[in-house]
Amino acid sequence: MNQAQLHRLVAQQSKEKDGSAFFDLRLATNLTLIQQLFFSLYPENQHGAYFNKLLDLLPKLFASRPSDLKEQDLLRLNTGNWYQSEKMLGMQMYVEHFNKDLNGLRQKIPYLKELGVNFLHLMPITSRPKGENDGGYAVNSYLQVDKRYGTKEDLLALTSEFRKEGIYLMLDFVVNHTSDEFPWAKKAIKGDKKYQGYYYTFDDRTVPDAFEKTLPEVFPETSPGNFTYIPEMEKWVMTVFNSYQWDLNYTNPEVFLEMLINLAKLADMGVDVVRFDALAFLWKKIGSISQNLPEAHALVSLFRMCLQVVAPGVILLAEAIVAPTDIVKYFGEGQTLGNECEVAYNASLMALLWNSIATKKTNLLYKSLAHVPGKPKDCTWINYIRCHDDIGLGYENQLIWELGWSPELHRKFLLDYYCQKLEWSPAMGLLFMYNPKTGDGRITGSAASLLGLEKGIMLMDKELINQSIAKIIMLHGIVFAFGGIPLIYAGDEIGTLNDYSFRNDNAKKGDSRWVNRPLQDWDAVSRLGEETSPQAQIFHTLQKLIQIRKKSPLFADNNDMELYHTGNDHILAFGRSNGDRQGLLVLCNFDEKPQVIETGWIKKMGYFTKGDPLDLVSDQQISVKSGLLEILPYQMIWLKRG
Ligand code: GLC
């Protein structure tokens, strides 16, 4: 039982009507864990006074939480794990690319509802440097809304409207770094020792050189190395991401306390899910790659345990794009099991789906998913196919070897396939952070362009267009049914193509991820009534699949996803069941040719008790001949039992 469940129990047992009494109970429930985590990072003999400061701070943070949010917190305690519900369906967007600003977004709530979206991830909306700012991930403030999006009042009006409409909001907490224009950084540059201690600053290269021996580079092309020299300060500062993003020094307990205040205030603006950006990087140690360190986990759990006391209705998402076995650790382990982040990006599934599209085979997907350790039952995934970032090729080398492929050549093939090096490939992606020395690189591009729609339209090739539409629908259908919160990347619901305009913008042209950060095409949306266009086909099919998902608790995440081996390497088959007779079976063909599977095992599972079952996607009964089922190229079938 994790702490959240304990809070639920305690709240149910208590007869108290006074919300503040629940605060005391929650603090008592989490205090031992908070103390252990705090002193594991900040030893009591040196930092005891800071623990007292923390205890002083928590009631203050609770006192300033708006009363309507406090009521909502208590309601959520009683409703259980709302984030695992089949009703959850998300969209990620850049506000300025969607419909100008926060008020513009508010006007488009009907569009979101029409599609079935009830959860939004808005990319950073706080103030940032004028020039390069990593799409707002270089923060000048954690709380001040950048003018281009509107005002804090606009944000509060939006979140209050979202609450009325039943829409959940996720915002980023860029917890690992600030911009070099953040007030703390500015003071550090001016020579203020206190704020120099908020970052990792060094007089000479001794420590940086020691770190560099093992630290990898995140942006080798545009920001090589992990330290930047600041002449005004006459010091080196750690900048693991871009040179203008300064890493916060969490070995300093004051940084933790200040950031906890920022976190609580962010939650107080009506945020339901806080996206912990780049959290794998939170702790640094010489001699290591400084990712996924045990201290980083302790720190996240400490944030979680404190926020749970102050705002128990708010949950955390781990943005950890790391190896599959490392991702699940952000749900917590051992004593902190289920007490770290409730949600994590299923980056492994995402990357494996793109591998399957290129190879037309599902063998690596099966092998890899079989190796992913299970997640705790109170935690869930965000399942997605594209986001604002690149697609990394972080597959396990050992598993690639076991398939008889060379990992190096396999990665080269994927880069060639997606980044226009192979004449026959339908994909039109771009390379991201390609390192000619090592051959390492990542892929960027919109889902539709990576799946062939751009090339199909360019060549006016009807078959290619139809195939790409089928692929777009199939990949989305998989993430709708997999178990977790599906997250559509805004624009993908209408098959938006690459946007090459970033090449004309000096602040963007060095970062090819911008090719997949397009303006929402409202003209295309206004023509969705023309049923035959690719946009309309994609939109209406996704809308229908979303409706099916929302109607059946089978799609809720009960940790029940099961993979089935069909013996055919081109097919992905997985099932969901909620413990009783009901079940859902998803069958997908990743090949460009029709494929056939045996159906005996499906019959044994009870899918044929009322004759040939109905495919919910096509609304047609599947037809089995001599015990064999034919699945068309890129077809996805959803069968329901019970
Ligand atoms: C996360 C964001 C990415 C950003 C990085 C640094 O990985 O998704 O866009 O560049 O953090 O903040």
Coordinates of C-alpha atoms in Angstrom, one line a residue, residues 120-443:
L120 CA -3.9 18.7 -21.6
H121 CA -0.2 19.1 -21.4
L122 CA 0.7 22.7 -22.2
M123 CA 4.3 23.2 -23.1
P124 CA 6.1 25.8 -20.9
I125 CA 4.2 29.1 -20.6
T126 CA 6.4 30.9 -18.0
S127 CA 8.8 33.7 -18.9
R128 CA 12.0 32.8 -20.7
P129 CA 15.0 34.5 -22.4
K130 CA 14.2 36.3 -25.7
G131 CA 16.6 34.4 -28.0
E132 CA 17.2 30.7 -27.7
N133 CA 15.2 29.3 -24.8
D134 CA 14.7 25.6 -25.6
G135 CA 11.0 26.1 -26.3
G136 CA 10.6 27.6 -22.8
Y137 CA 12.6 24.9 -21.0
A138 CA 15.0 27.7 -20.1
V139 CA 12.9 29.3 -17.4
N140 CA 13.3 32.9 -16.1
S141 CA 10.5 32.2 -13.6
Y142 CA 8.6 29.2 -12.4
L143 CA 5.4 31.1 -11.9
Q144 CA 5.2 34.2 -14.0
V145 CA 3.2 33.7 -17.2
D146 CA 5.1 34.9 -20.2
K147 CA 3.4 37.9 -21.9
R148 CA 2.9 36.1 -25.2
Y149 CA 0.5 33.6 -23.5
G150 CA -1.4 36.2 -21.5
T151 CA -1.5 36.9 -17.7
K152 CA -1.6 34.9 -14.5
E153 CA -5.3 35.8 -14.4
D154 CA -5.8 34.3 -17.8
L155 CA -4.2 31.1 -16.6
L156 CA -6.4 31.0 -13.4
A157 CA -9.5 31.7 -15.5
L158 CA -8.4 28.8 -17.8
T159 CA -7.8 26.3 -15.0
S160 CA -11.1 27.2 -13.4
E161 CA -12.9 26.7 -16.7
F162 CA -11.0 23.3 -17.1
R163 CA -12.3 22.2 -13.7
K164 CA -15.9 23.0 -14.8
E165 CA -15.4 21.1 -18.0
G166 CA -13.7 18.2 -16.4
I167 CA -10.4 18.8 -18.1
Y168 CA -7.2 17.9 -16.3
L169 CA -4.1 20.1 -16.7
M170 CA -0.4 19.2 -16.8
L171 CA 2.3 21.8 -16.7
D172 CA 6.0 21.5 -16.5
F173 CA 8.2 21.9 -13.5
V174 CA 11.6 22.4 -15.0
V175 CA 13.2 21.0 -11.9
N176 CA 16.8 20.4 -13.1
H177 CA 17.8 23.8 -14.3
T178 CA 17.0 27.5 -14.7
S179 CA 17.9 29.8 -17.5
D180 CA 21.0 32.0 -17.1
E181 CA 18.6 35.0 -16.8
F182 CA 16.8 33.5 -13.7
P183 CA 17.1 35.9 -10.7
W184 CA 19.3 33.4 -8.9
A185 CA 21.6 33.1 -11.9
K186 CA 21.8 36.9 -12.3
K187 CA 22.8 37.3 -8.7
A188 CA 25.4 34.6 -9.1
I189 CA 26.8 36.3 -12.1
K190 CA 27.1 39.5 -10.1
G191 CA 29.2 37.6 -7.6
D192 CA 26.7 36.8 -4.9
K193 CA 28.2 33.7 -3.2
K194 CA 24.9 32.5 -1.8
Y195 CA 23.4 32.2 -5.3
Q196 CA 26.6 30.8 -6.8
G197 CA 26.0 28.0 -4.3
Y198 CA 22.5 27.4 -5.9
Y199 CA 24.3 26.1 -9.0
Y200 CA 27.4 24.0 -9.6
T201 CA 30.0 26.7 -10.0
F202 CA 33.8 26.2 -10.1
D203 CA 36.8 28.5 -10.2
D204 CA 38.8 26.3 -12.6
R205 CA 38.5 23.2 -14.7
T206 CA 39.7 20.7 -12.0
V207 CA 36.2 19.4 -11.0
P208 CA 34.6 20.0 -14.4
D209 CA 37.4 17.9 -16.0
A210 CA 36.8 15.1 -13.5
F211 CA 33.1 15.2 -14.3
E212 CA 33.6 15.2 -18.0
K213 CA 35.4 11.9 -17.9
T214 CA 32.1 10.1 -17.5
L215 CA 29.4 12.6 -18.3
P216 CA 27.7 12.0 -21.7
E217 CA 26.6 15.0 -23.8
V218 CA 22.9 15.7 -24.2
F219 CA 23.2 18.1 -27.1
P220 CA 26.6 17.3 -28.6
E221 CA 26.0 19.3 -31.8
T222 CA 24.8 22.6 -30.4
S223 CA 26.0 22.5 -26.8
P224 CA 29.1 20.2 -26.5
G225 CA 30.5 19.6 -23.0
N226 CA 28.7 20.0 -19.7
F227 CA 30.2 23.2 -18.4
T228 CA 30.1 26.8 -19.6
Y229 CA 32.6 29.5 -18.6
I230 CA 31.0 32.8 -17.4
P231 CA 33.5 35.5 -17.8
E232 CA 31.7 38.1 -15.6
M233 CA 31.7 35.5 -12.8
E234 CA 35.1 34.1 -13.6
K235 CA 33.7 30.7 -13.0
W236 CA 32.6 27.6 -14.8
V237 CA 29.0 26.5 -14.3
M238 CA 27.5 23.1 -15.0
T239 CA 25.2 23.2 -18.0
V240 CA 24.3 19.7 -18.9
F241 CA 21.6 20.7 -21.5
N242 CA 22.2 24.0 -23.3
S243 CA 24.9 26.4 -22.3
Y244 CA 22.1 28.9 -21.2
Q245 CA 20.5 26.2 -18.9
W246 CA 22.2 26.1 -15.5
D247 CA 21.9 22.9 -13.5
L248 CA 20.5 23.5 -10.0
N249 CA 22.7 22.3 -7.1
Y250 CA 20.4 20.1 -5.0
T251 CA 23.2 19.2 -2.6
N252 CA 22.3 22.5 -1.2
P253 CA 19.1 22.1 1.0
E254 CA 18.1 25.7 0.4
V255 CA 17.7 24.9 -3.3
F256 CA 15.4 22.1 -2.3
L257 CA 13.3 24.3 0.0
E258 CA 13.0 27.1 -2.6
M259 CA 12.0 24.7 -5.3
L260 CA 9.4 23.1 -3.1
I261 CA 7.8 26.5 -2.7
N262 CA 7.8 26.9 -6.5
L263 CA 6.3 23.4 -6.9
A264 CA 3.5 24.1 -4.4
K265 CA 2.7 27.5 -6.0
L266 CA 2.5 25.8 -9.4
A267 CA 0.1 23.3 -8.0
D268 CA -1.9 26.2 -6.5
M269 CA -2.6 27.6 -10.0
G270 CA -4.8 24.6 -10.6
V271 CA -2.4 22.2 -12.1
D272 CA -3.4 18.5 -11.7
V273 CA -0.3 16.8 -13.0
V274 CA 3.1 18.2 -12.6
R275 CA 5.6 17.1 -15.2
F276 CA 9.0 16.7 -13.6
D277 CA 11.2 17.7 -16.5
A278 CA 14.5 15.9 -17.0
L279 CA 14.3 14.4 -13.5
A280 CA 16.9 11.7 -14.2
F281 CA 19.6 14.4 -14.0
L282 CA 18.8 15.8 -10.6
W283 CA 21.9 14.5 -8.8
K284 CA 25.5 14.6 -10.0
K285 CA 28.4 12.6 -8.9
I286 CA 32.0 12.5 -10.3
G287 CA 32.8 9.2 -11.8
S288 CA 29.2 8.5 -12.9
I289 CA 27.0 9.5 -15.8
S290 CA 25.0 11.5 -13.3
Q291 CA 21.7 10.1 -14.4
N292 CA 19.2 8.0 -12.4
L293 CA 21.4 8.1 -9.2
P294 CA 19.7 6.9 -6.0
E295 CA 19.9 10.4 -4.6
A296 CA 17.8 11.7 -7.6
H297 CA 15.2 9.2 -6.7
A298 CA 15.3 10.2 -3.0
L299 CA 14.9 13.8 -4.0
V300 CA 11.9 13.2 -6.3
S301 CA 10.3 11.1 -3.5
L302 CA 10.9 13.8 -1.0
F303 CA 9.2 16.4 -3.3
R304 CA 6.4 13.9 -3.7
M305 CA 5.9 13.2 0.0
C306 CA 5.9 16.9 0.8
L307 CA 3.5 17.9 -2.0
Q308 CA 1.2 15.0 -1.0
V309 CA 0.8 16.6 2.5
V310 CA 0.1 20.0 1.0
A311 CA -1.9 19.1 -2.1
P312 CA -2.8 15.4 -2.1
G313 CA -4.9 15.7 -5.3
V314 CA -1.9 16.7 -7.4
I315 CA 0.2 13.9 -9.0
L316 CA 3.6 13.8 -10.6
L317 CA 4.8 12.6 -14.0
A318 CA 8.3 11.4 -14.6
E319 CA 9.9 12.7 -17.8
A320 CA 12.7 10.1 -17.7
I321 CA 13.6 9.1 -21.3
V322 CA 16.0 6.4 -20.1
A323 CA 16.4 2.6 -20.4
P324 CA 13.2 0.7 -19.7
T325 CA 14.5 -0.9 -16.5
D326 CA 15.4 2.6 -15.3
I327 CA 12.1 4.2 -16.2
V328 CA 10.0 2.0 -13.9
K329 CA 12.3 3.0 -11.0
Y330 CA 10.6 6.4 -11.1
F331 CA 7.5 4.8 -9.7
G332 CA 9.5 4.2 -6.6
E333 CA 11.2 1.1 -5.3
G334 CA 11.4 -0.7 -1.9
Q335 CA 10.1 1.7 0.8
T336 CA 9.3 4.4 -1.8
L337 CA 7.3 2.0 -4.1
G338 CA 4.4 3.9 -5.5
N339 CA 5.7 7.0 -3.6
E340 CA 7.7 8.7 -6.3
C341 CA 5.8 9.6 -9.5
E342 CA 2.3 8.2 -10.3
V343 CA 2.8 8.6 -14.0
A344 CA 5.8 8.1 -16.4
Y345 CA 6.2 8.4 -20.1
N346 CA 6.2 5.0 -21.8
A347 CA 9.2 6.0 -23.9
S348 CA 10.2 2.4 -24.4
L349 CA 6.9 1.5 -26.1
M350 CA 7.1 4.7 -28.2
A351 CA 10.6 3.9 -29.5
L352 CA 9.8 0.2 -30.1
L353 CA 6.7 1.1 -32.2
W354 CA 8.9 3.2 -34.5
N355 CA 11.4 0.3 -34.7
S356 CA 8.5 -2.0 -35.7
I357 CA 7.3 0.4 -38.4
A358 CA 10.8 0.5 -40.0
T359 CA 11.5 -3.2 -39.7
K360 CA 7.9 -4.2 -40.4
K361 CA 8.4 -6.7 -37.6
T362 CA 7.4 -6.8 -34.0
N363 CA 10.1 -9.2 -32.7
L364 CA 12.2 -6.5 -30.9
L365 CA 9.1 -5.0 -29.4
Y366 CA 8.0 -8.4 -27.9
K367 CA 11.5 -9.1 -26.6
S368 CA 11.9 -5.7 -25.1
L369 CA 8.5 -5.5 -23.5
A370 CA 9.0 -8.9 -22.0
H371 CA 12.1 -7.4 -20.2
V372 CA 10.4 -4.3 -18.8
P373 CA 9.8 -4.9 -15.2
G374 CA 6.2 -4.5 -14.0
K375 CA 5.0 -1.2 -12.6
P376 CA 3.3 -0.8 -9.2
K377 CA -0.4 -1.1 -9.4
D378 CA -1.2 2.5 -8.4
C379 CA 1.0 3.9 -11.2
T380 CA 0.3 4.4 -14.9
W381 CA 1.9 5.2 -18.2
I382 CA 1.5 8.1 -20.6
N383 CA 1.4 6.2 -23.9
Y384 CA 2.3 8.3 -26.9
I385 CA 3.7 8.0 -30.4
R386 CA 5.1 11.5 -30.8
C387 CA 5.9 14.5 -28.6
H388 CA 7.9 17.7 -29.1
D389 CA 11.2 15.9 -28.6
D390 CA 13.2 13.6 -30.8
I391 CA 12.9 9.8 -31.0
G392 CA 16.0 8.2 -29.4
L393 CA 17.1 4.7 -30.4
G394 CA 17.6 3.5 -26.8
Y395 CA 17.0 -0.2 -27.5
E396 CA 19.0 -2.8 -25.5
N397 CA 22.0 -3.9 -27.5
Q398 CA 21.8 -7.4 -26.1
L399 CA 18.3 -7.9 -27.4
I400 CA 19.2 -6.7 -30.9
W401 CA 22.1 -9.2 -30.9
E402 CA 19.8 -11.9 -29.9
L403 CA 17.7 -11.2 -33.0
G404 CA 20.8 -11.8 -35.1
W405 CA 21.3 -8.1 -35.9
S406 CA 24.2 -5.9 -35.2
P407 CA 23.1 -3.0 -32.9
E408 CA 25.3 -0.5 -34.7
L409 CA 24.1 -1.4 -38.2
H410 CA 20.5 -1.7 -36.9
R411 CA 20.6 1.9 -35.6
K412 CA 22.2 3.1 -38.8
F413 CA 19.4 1.4 -40.7
L414 CA 16.8 3.2 -38.6
L415 CA 18.4 6.6 -39.1
D416 CA 18.7 5.9 -42.8
Y417 CA 15.1 4.7 -43.0
Y418 CA 13.6 7.7 -41.2
C419 CA 16.0 10.4 -42.3
Q420 CA 15.7 10.2 -46.1
K421 CA 18.8 8.1 -46.8
L422 CA 16.8 5.3 -48.4
E423 CA 15.1 5.9 -51.7
W424 CA 12.4 3.3 -51.0
S425 CA 11.5 4.5 -47.5
P426 CA 8.2 6.4 -47.2
A427 CA 9.5 8.4 -44.2
M428 CA 10.5 12.0 -44.3
G429 CA 12.2 12.7 -41.0
L430 CA 15.3 14.7 -40.1
L431 CA 18.4 13.8 -38.1
F432 CA 18.7 15.3 -34.7
M433 CA 22.1 15.6 -32.9
Y434 CA 23.9 13.3 -35.3
N435 CA 27.4 12.7 -34.1
P436 CA 29.5 11.6 -37.1
K437 CA 32.3 10.5 -34.8
T438 CA 30.1 7.8 -33.2
G439 CA 27.3 7.4 -35.7
D440 CA 24.9 8.1 -32.9
G441 CA 21.9 10.2 -33.8
R442 CA 18.2 10.6 -33.1
I443 CA 15.2 11.2 -35.3

